[in-house]
Amino acid sequence: MRRILIAFLLIIPSAAWAQSGRIRVAIPDSLAATASESVDVTLDGAMLRFAARFLSDDADREVQDMVRKLDGIYVHSYEFDRDDAYDRSILAGVRAQLGPAWQRIVTVKSKTRENVEIYTMPNGKTIAGLVILAAEPRELTIVNIVGPVDLDKLASLEGQFGIPRVMKGDHHE
Amino acid sequence: MATPEVLPDDPLERAQLGDHDAFAALISGHQSIVFSIAWNFFGNRDRAEEIAQEVFLQLFRNLRNIESRQHLLFWLRQVTTRKCIDESRRKVPPSIDIMDAEIGVAAVVPDPFLRRRVRRLIDDLPPLQRLVLTLRYQEDLGPGDIGEIVGMPLNSVKSCLHRALLSLRRDLGETV
Amino acid sequence: MNIESELKALLQRREPPPGFADRVLARLEARHRRILPRALAAAALVLVILGGWGVGETLHARNELRLAMRITAAKVAQAQQQVRSVSR
């Protein structure tokens, strides 16, 4: 009985989180230790607003406009030196939290490239949350963004980070 | 390293001073060269990207040794070809997934099956012949420049190129 | 058939998948991040709470944000590109 109660109490926070657009990502410590490269970013509330204030380059302005409206950005990305070094149940654990309020809008499966799933939590005409699961044999990336995200605008930011617009015309000989 | 008050215009110089944005510009300006050499060698997009990433990570560590844009070009071609050769010696080359292989985009494709056949024949060439062919036809380099990059005498490069073309012509002559 | 023109067409340069530069920079920044002591991250949070911060802490937070957005944008763009290539 106690076990059922404890499990129930653990599920409630996750369920409440998932309703808010936030998900819980259970990454074992051993995973980060075995990764050849790892990125763990948790930015929310005051810390997120603090970081956004110091985006000052031209290329950062679009990021700043987007980030200003967000409540949290959580990115976990790991690269490994060998195939299948991580437990796929980590992804299953995330998917289990994505109840009816979430919609899977993209599924890309490839034998030779990344498998990508993108979920959003609609909130009227905007979205309240975004989850990206990207899995390759040697790389695992889980992204959770809480707040209104414009996917097209987000994709358009790709390739602009750190690349000054004046350099767009630079070309190789 | 102290950052000067006025940053130079050249992205190479700015990257050497620690400007990550300038380094990103260098990557963008040269990524197709590096990626393509690796892709044309392995015929596999994932391996080509892996090699290409390693090349630019190595470039970052060696930026201070790059003397000019011309030197940068030479360095990138040389390091990429060496990594391709090293990698091919370590692993058994995977079979090419023909569904994943891009056959090359041209305004007019006279015979897509012939092109596919040529691609397979290139992939079957010995690694050095494949590399020399790539540097000749992808990068439009002469035998002298190719020799400096791969570390071979001029006559050896000419001989290697000749053998590669002869091999392709012979194999194509059997089916065409 | 002109084999040289076939070779030029086959062996022409091609771009890597979108987001290549971002992926290289993300690996660079991940390596640099491992060098930073965890205490610095904790110190940054304490300073935010107390209302004061130094140059190192602000750069760290800003770089964290850039890194997160870079990875996210690269994944979304890659998914878009793969969907488009299948739809063609």
Coordinates of C-alpha atoms in Angstrom, one line a residue:
Chain A
M1 CA 0.0 0.0 0.0
R2 CA 2.8 2.4 0.9
R3 CA 4.6 1.6 -2.4
I4 CA 1.5 2.5 -4.3
L5 CA 1.1 5.7 -2.3
I6 CA 4.7 6.7 -2.9
A7 CA 4.5 5.9 -6.6
F8 CA 1.3 8.0 -6.8
L9 CA 3.0 10.9 -5.0
L10 CA 5.8 10.7 -7.5
I11 CA 3.5 10.7 -10.5
I12 CA 1.6 13.7 -9.3
P13 CA 4.5 16.2 -9.7
S14 CA 5.4 14.8 -13.1
A15 CA 1.8 15.0 -14.2
A16 CA 1.5 18.5 -12.9
W17 CA 4.7 19.5 -14.6
A18 CA 3.6 18.0 -17.9
Q19 CA 0.4 20.0 -17.8
S20 CA 2.5 23.2 -17.5
G21 CA 4.6 22.4 -20.5
R22 CA 7.5 21.1 -18.4
I23 CA 8.7 17.5 -18.4
R24 CA 10.9 15.6 -16.1
V25 CA 14.0 14.1 -17.7
A26 CA 15.6 11.3 -15.7
I27 CA 19.2 11.1 -16.8
P28 CA 21.3 8.7 -14.8
D29 CA 24.6 10.1 -13.6
S30 CA 26.4 7.2 -15.3
L31 CA 25.2 8.4 -18.7
A32 CA 26.8 11.8 -18.4
A33 CA 30.0 10.1 -17.1
T34 CA 30.2 7.8 -20.2
A35 CA 29.4 10.5 -22.7
S36 CA 32.3 11.9 -24.7
E37 CA 30.5 15.3 -24.9
S38 CA 27.6 16.4 -22.8
V39 CA 25.4 19.5 -22.5
D40 CA 23.0 20.1 -19.7
V41 CA 21.4 23.5 -19.7
T42 CA 18.6 24.5 -17.2
L43 CA 17.5 28.0 -17.5
D44 CA 14.2 29.3 -16.1
G45 CA 12.7 32.1 -14.2
A46 CA 15.1 34.7 -13.0
M47 CA 18.1 32.9 -14.5
L48 CA 16.6 32.8 -17.9
R49 CA 15.7 36.5 -17.9
F50 CA 19.2 37.3 -16.5
A51 CA 20.9 35.4 -19.3
A52 CA 18.7 37.0 -22.0
R53 CA 19.6 40.5 -20.9
F54 CA 23.2 39.9 -22.0
L55 CA 22.4 38.9 -25.5
S56 CA 23.6 41.9 -27.4
D57 CA 24.8 41.0 -30.9
D58 CA 22.7 41.5 -33.9
A59 CA 22.3 37.7 -34.4
D60 CA 21.2 37.5 -30.7
R61 CA 18.3 40.0 -31.0
E62 CA 15.9 37.4 -32.5
V63 CA 16.9 35.0 -29.8
Q64 CA 16.2 37.7 -27.2
D65 CA 12.8 38.4 -28.6
M66 CA 11.9 34.8 -28.5
V67 CA 13.4 34.1 -25.1
R68 CA 11.7 37.1 -23.5
K69 CA 8.4 35.3 -23.7
L70 CA 9.6 31.9 -22.4
D71 CA 9.4 30.4 -18.9
G72 CA 12.1 27.8 -19.2
I73 CA 14.7 26.2 -21.5
Y74 CA 16.0 22.7 -20.7
V75 CA 18.5 21.0 -23.0
H76 CA 20.2 17.7 -22.4
S77 CA 22.5 16.5 -25.1
Y78 CA 25.0 13.6 -25.0
E79 CA 27.4 12.2 -27.6
F80 CA 29.1 8.9 -27.2
D81 CA 32.1 7.1 -28.8
R82 CA 30.1 3.9 -29.5
D83 CA 26.7 2.9 -30.7
D84 CA 23.8 2.3 -28.3
A85 CA 25.6 3.5 -25.2
Y86 CA 22.4 4.9 -23.7
D87 CA 19.2 3.2 -22.5
R88 CA 16.3 4.0 -24.8
S89 CA 14.0 3.8 -21.8
I90 CA 15.0 7.4 -21.1
L91 CA 13.0 8.4 -24.1
A92 CA 10.1 6.1 -23.1
G93 CA 10.1 7.9 -19.7
V94 CA 9.7 11.2 -21.4
R95 CA 7.0 10.0 -23.8
A96 CA 5.0 8.6 -20.9
Q97 CA 4.6 12.1 -19.5
L98 CA 3.2 13.5 -22.8
G99 CA -0.5 13.0 -22.2
P100 CA -3.5 14.1 -24.2
A101 CA -2.6 17.7 -23.8
W102 CA 0.5 17.1 -26.0
Q103 CA 0.5 16.6 -29.8
R104 CA 3.2 14.9 -31.7
I105 CA 3.6 17.1 -34.8
V106 CA 6.8 15.6 -36.4
T107 CA 8.1 12.0 -36.5
V108 CA 11.2 11.4 -38.6
K109 CA 12.6 7.9 -38.7
S110 CA 15.8 7.2 -40.7
K111 CA 18.1 4.3 -40.9
T112 CA 21.1 6.5 -41.6
R113 CA 20.2 9.7 -39.9
E114 CA 18.6 11.0 -36.7
N115 CA 15.2 9.9 -35.4
V116 CA 13.4 13.0 -34.4
E117 CA 10.1 13.5 -32.6
I118 CA 8.7 16.9 -31.9
Y119 CA 5.7 17.4 -29.5
T120 CA 3.9 20.6 -28.7
M121 CA 1.3 21.5 -26.1
P122 CA -1.2 23.8 -27.8
N123 CA -2.7 26.7 -25.9
G124 CA -5.2 28.4 -28.1
K125 CA -3.4 29.8 -31.0
T126 CA 0.0 29.5 -29.4
I127 CA 1.9 26.7 -27.8
A128 CA 2.6 26.4 -24.1
G129 CA 5.4 23.8 -24.4
L130 CA 7.7 22.1 -26.8
V131 CA 9.6 18.8 -26.5
I132 CA 12.1 17.5 -29.0
L133 CA 13.5 13.9 -28.8
A134 CA 16.4 13.4 -31.1
A135 CA 18.1 10.0 -31.1
E136 CA 21.0 8.6 -33.1
P137 CA 23.1 5.5 -32.2
R138 CA 25.8 7.8 -30.8
E139 CA 23.8 10.9 -29.7
L140 CA 20.8 11.6 -27.5
T141 CA 19.2 15.0 -27.3
I142 CA 16.2 16.0 -25.3
V143 CA 14.9 19.6 -25.4
N144 CA 12.0 21.0 -23.4
I145 CA 10.9 24.6 -23.8
V146 CA 8.2 26.0 -21.7
G147 CA 6.3 29.0 -23.1
P148 CA 5.1 30.2 -26.5
V149 CA 7.5 29.0 -29.2
D150 CA 7.2 29.7 -32.9
L151 CA 8.7 26.6 -34.5
D152 CA 9.3 28.3 -37.9
K153 CA 11.1 31.2 -36.3
L154 CA 13.1 28.8 -34.2
A155 CA 14.2 26.8 -37.3
S156 CA 15.2 30.0 -39.0
L157 CA 17.6 30.8 -36.2
E158 CA 19.6 27.8 -37.1
G159 CA 22.8 28.7 -38.9
Q160 CA 22.7 32.2 -37.6
F161 CA 24.3 31.7 -34.3
G162 CA 27.6 33.3 -34.1
I163 CA 27.6 34.1 -37.8
P164 CA 27.7 37.8 -38.4
R165 CA 25.4 38.8 -41.2
V166 CA 28.1 40.7 -42.9
M167 CA 30.0 37.4 -43.4
K168 CA 27.2 35.7 -45.3
G169 CA 28.9 36.7 -48.6
D170 CA 32.2 35.2 -47.5
H171 CA 33.1 32.3 -49.7
H172 CA 35.9 29.8 -50.3
E173 CA 38.3 30.2 -53.2
Chain B
M1 CA 45.8 36.9 -25.2
A2 CA 44.9 40.6 -25.0
T3 CA 42.1 41.6 -27.3
P4 CA 43.0 44.7 -29.4
E5 CA 40.6 47.6 -29.1
V6 CA 39.8 47.5 -32.8
L7 CA 39.1 44.0 -34.1
P8 CA 40.6 43.2 -37.5
D9 CA 38.2 42.8 -40.5
D10 CA 39.6 39.4 -41.6
P11 CA 37.6 36.6 -39.9
L12 CA 40.7 34.4 -39.8
E13 CA 42.6 37.0 -37.7
R14 CA 39.5 37.6 -35.5
A15 CA 39.2 33.8 -35.0
Q16 CA 42.8 33.7 -34.0
L17 CA 42.1 36.3 -31.4
G18 CA 39.4 34.1 -29.9
D19 CA 36.3 35.4 -31.7
H20 CA 33.9 32.4 -31.9
D21 CA 31.6 34.2 -34.2
A22 CA 34.5 34.7 -36.7
F23 CA 35.4 31.0 -36.3
A24 CA 31.8 30.1 -37.2
A25 CA 32.1 32.2 -40.3
L26 CA 35.3 30.3 -41.3
I27 CA 33.4 27.0 -40.8
S28 CA 30.5 28.2 -43.0
G29 CA 32.9 29.4 -45.7
H30 CA 34.8 26.1 -46.0
Q31 CA 32.5 23.4 -44.8
S32 CA 31.5 22.2 -48.3
I33 CA 35.2 21.6 -49.2
V34 CA 35.8 19.5 -46.1
F35 CA 32.5 17.7 -46.1
S36 CA 32.7 16.9 -49.8
I37 CA 36.2 15.5 -49.7
A38 CA 35.1 13.1 -47.0
W39 CA 31.7 12.4 -48.6
N40 CA 33.3 11.6 -52.0
F41 CA 35.8 9.3 -50.2
F42 CA 33.4 7.4 -48.0
G43 CA 30.1 7.8 -49.9
N44 CA 28.4 8.0 -46.5
R45 CA 26.9 11.2 -45.1
D46 CA 27.3 10.3 -41.4
R47 CA 31.0 9.4 -41.7
A48 CA 31.6 12.4 -43.8
E49 CA 30.0 14.7 -41.2
E50 CA 32.0 13.0 -38.4
I51 CA 35.3 13.6 -40.3
A52 CA 34.3 17.1 -41.2
Q53 CA 33.5 18.0 -37.6
E54 CA 36.8 16.5 -36.4
V55 CA 38.7 18.6 -39.0
F56 CA 37.2 21.9 -37.8
L57 CA 37.7 21.0 -34.1
Q58 CA 41.3 20.3 -35.0
L59 CA 41.4 23.6 -36.9
F60 CA 40.3 25.4 -33.8
R61 CA 43.2 24.0 -31.8
N62 CA 45.6 25.0 -34.5
L63 CA 44.3 28.4 -35.5
R64 CA 47.4 30.2 -34.4
N65 CA 49.5 28.2 -36.9
I66 CA 47.5 29.3 -39.9
E67 CA 49.3 32.0 -41.8
S68 CA 46.9 33.1 -44.5
R69 CA 43.6 32.2 -46.2
Q70 CA 45.5 30.3 -48.8
H71 CA 47.3 28.4 -46.1
L72 CA 43.9 27.7 -44.4
L73 CA 42.6 26.2 -47.6
F74 CA 45.7 24.0 -48.0
W75 CA 45.6 23.0 -44.3
L76 CA 41.9 22.0 -44.5
R77 CA 42.4 19.9 -47.7
Q78 CA 45.5 18.2 -46.3
V79 CA 44.0 17.4 -42.9
T80 CA 40.8 16.1 -44.4
T81 CA 42.6 13.8 -46.8
R82 CA 44.8 12.5 -44.0
K83 CA 41.9 11.8 -41.7
C84 CA 40.1 10.0 -44.6
I85 CA 43.1 7.8 -45.1
D86 CA 43.6 7.1 -41.4
E87 CA 40.0 6.3 -40.9
S88 CA 39.9 4.0 -43.9
R89 CA 42.8 2.0 -42.4
R90 CA 41.1 1.7 -39.1
K91 CA 37.8 0.5 -40.2
V92 CA 36.4 -1.7 -42.9
P93 CA 34.8 0.6 -45.4
P94 CA 31.0 0.2 -45.1
S95 CA 29.0 -0.8 -48.2
I96 CA 27.4 2.2 -49.7
D97 CA 23.7 2.5 -49.1
I98 CA 22.7 3.3 -52.6
M99 CA 19.4 4.7 -51.3
D100 CA 21.3 7.1 -49.2
A101 CA 23.9 8.1 -51.8
E102 CA 23.3 11.3 -53.6
I103 CA 24.1 10.9 -57.2
G104 CA 25.1 14.6 -57.7
V105 CA 23.0 17.3 -59.0
A106 CA 23.5 18.6 -62.5
A107 CA 21.3 20.7 -64.7
V108 CA 21.1 17.8 -67.2
V109 CA 21.4 14.2 -66.2
P110 CA 21.9 12.3 -69.4
D111 CA 21.8 8.8 -67.9
P112 CA 21.1 8.4 -64.2
F113 CA 22.0 4.7 -64.3
L114 CA 25.4 5.4 -65.9
R115 CA 26.0 8.0 -63.2
R116 CA 25.2 5.6 -60.5
R117 CA 27.5 3.1 -62.1
V118 CA 30.4 5.6 -62.2
R119 CA 29.7 6.4 -58.6
R120 CA 30.0 2.7 -57.7
L121 CA 33.2 2.4 -59.7
I122 CA 34.7 5.4 -57.9
D123 CA 33.8 3.8 -54.5
D124 CA 35.6 0.6 -55.6
L125 CA 38.9 2.4 -56.4
P126 CA 41.8 2.1 -54.0
P127 CA 41.6 4.9 -51.4
L128 CA 44.5 6.9 -52.7
Q129 CA 43.2 6.9 -56.3
R130 CA 39.8 7.9 -55.0
L131 CA 41.3 10.8 -53.1
V132 CA 43.5 12.0 -56.0
L133 CA 40.4 11.9 -58.2
T134 CA 38.4 13.9 -55.7
L135 CA 41.1 16.6 -55.3
R136 CA 41.4 16.8 -59.1
Y137 CA 37.7 17.0 -60.0
Q138 CA 36.1 18.4 -56.9
E139 CA 38.7 20.9 -56.0
D140 CA 40.0 21.5 -59.5
L141 CA 43.6 21.1 -58.4
G142 CA 46.6 20.4 -60.6
P143 CA 48.9 17.4 -59.9
G144 CA 51.5 19.6 -58.2
D145 CA 49.0 21.0 -55.6
I146 CA 47.6 17.5 -55.1
G147 CA 51.1 16.2 -54.5
E148 CA 51.7 18.8 -51.8
I149 CA 48.5 17.9 -50.0
V150 CA 48.9 14.1 -50.0
G151 CA 52.6 14.2 -49.7
M152 CA 53.5 12.5 -53.0
P153 CA 56.0 13.4 -55.8
L154 CA 54.5 15.0 -58.9
N155 CA 55.0 12.0 -61.1
S156 CA 53.4 9.6 -58.6
V157 CA 50.3 11.8 -58.6
K158 CA 50.2 11.8 -62.4
S159 CA 50.6 8.1 -62.4
C160 CA 47.9 7.6 -59.8
L161 CA 45.4 9.8 -61.6
H162 CA 46.2 8.1 -64.9
R163 CA 45.6 4.6 -63.3
A164 CA 42.3 5.8 -61.8
L165 CA 41.0 7.1 -65.1
L166 CA 42.2 4.1 -67.0
S167 CA 40.4 1.8 -64.5
L168 CA 37.2 3.8 -64.8
R169 CA 37.3 3.9 -68.6
R170 CA 38.1 0.2 -68.9
D171 CA 35.2 -0.8 -66.5
L172 CA 32.8 1.6 -68.2
G173 CA 33.9 0.4 -71.6
E174 CA 32.7 -3.1 -70.7
T175 CA 29.1 -1.8 -70.2
V176 CA 28.8 1.2 -72.5
Chain C
M1 CA 30.5 9.9 -73.0
N2 CA 33.1 12.3 -71.5
I3 CA 34.3 10.8 -68.3
E4 CA 35.9 13.9 -67.1
S5 CA 32.7 15.9 -67.2
E6 CA 30.9 13.0 -65.5
L7 CA 33.6 13.0 -62.7
K8 CA 33.2 16.8 -62.3
A9 CA 29.5 16.4 -61.9
L10 CA 29.7 13.5 -59.6
L11 CA 32.5 14.8 -57.4
Q12 CA 31.2 18.4 -57.1
R13 CA 31.1 20.0 -53.7
R14 CA 28.0 19.6 -51.6
E15 CA 26.9 21.2 -48.4
P16 CA 26.7 19.2 -45.2
P17 CA 23.3 18.8 -43.5
P18 CA 22.0 22.2 -42.2
G19 CA 23.3 23.3 -38.8
F20 CA 26.8 21.9 -39.4
A21 CA 28.6 25.0 -38.0
D22 CA 26.3 25.0 -35.0
R23 CA 27.1 21.4 -34.2
V24 CA 30.8 22.1 -34.4
L25 CA 30.5 25.1 -32.1
A26 CA 28.2 23.1 -29.7
R27 CA 31.0 20.5 -29.4
L28 CA 33.6 23.2 -28.8
E29 CA 31.5 24.9 -26.1
A30 CA 30.6 21.6 -24.5
R31 CA 34.3 20.9 -24.1
H32 CA 34.9 24.3 -22.6
R33 CA 31.9 23.8 -20.3
R34 CA 33.5 20.7 -18.8
I35 CA 36.4 22.8 -17.7
L36 CA 34.3 25.2 -15.7
P37 CA 34.0 24.2 -12.1
R38 CA 30.4 23.5 -10.9
A39 CA 31.0 26.0 -8.2
L40 CA 31.0 28.8 -10.8
A41 CA 27.5 27.8 -11.9
A42 CA 26.3 27.7 -8.3
A43 CA 28.0 31.0 -7.6
A44 CA 26.2 32.6 -10.6
L45 CA 22.8 31.6 -9.2
V46 CA 23.7 32.9 -5.7
L47 CA 24.8 36.2 -7.2
V48 CA 21.6 36.5 -9.2
I49 CA 19.6 36.0 -6.1
L50 CA 21.6 38.5 -4.2
G51 CA 21.3 40.9 -7.0
G52 CA 24.9 41.3 -8.0
W53 CA 27.0 39.6 -10.7
G54 CA 30.4 39.7 -12.3
V55 CA 31.6 39.4 -15.9
G56 CA 32.4 35.7 -15.7
E57 CA 29.0 34.8 -14.4
T58 CA 27.1 36.9 -17.0
L59 CA 29.1 35.4 -19.9
H60 CA 28.5 31.9 -18.5
A61 CA 24.8 32.4 -18.4
R62 CA 24.7 34.1 -21.8
N63 CA 26.8 31.3 -23.3
E64 CA 24.5 28.7 -21.7
L65 CA 21.5 30.3 -23.3
R66 CA 23.2 30.6 -26.7
L67 CA 24.2 26.9 -26.6
A68 CA 20.7 25.8 -25.7
M69 CA 19.1 27.8 -28.5
R70 CA 21.7 26.7 -31.0
I71 CA 21.1 23.0 -30.3
T72 CA 17.3 23.4 -30.3
A73 CA 17.3 25.4 -33.6
A74 CA 19.6 22.8 -35.2
K75 CA 17.3 19.9 -34.2
V76 CA 14.2 21.6 -35.4
A77 CA 15.8 22.7 -38.7
Q78 CA 17.2 19.2 -39.3
A79 CA 13.7 17.6 -38.7
Q80 CA 12.2 20.1 -41.1
Q81 CA 14.8 19.3 -43.7
Q82 CA 14.3 15.6 -43.4
V83 CA 10.6 16.0 -43.7
R84 CA 11.0 18.1 -46.8
S85 CA 13.4 15.7 -48.4
V86 CA 10.9 12.8 -48.0
S87 CA 8.0 14.9 -49.2
R88 CA 9.8 15.7 -52.5

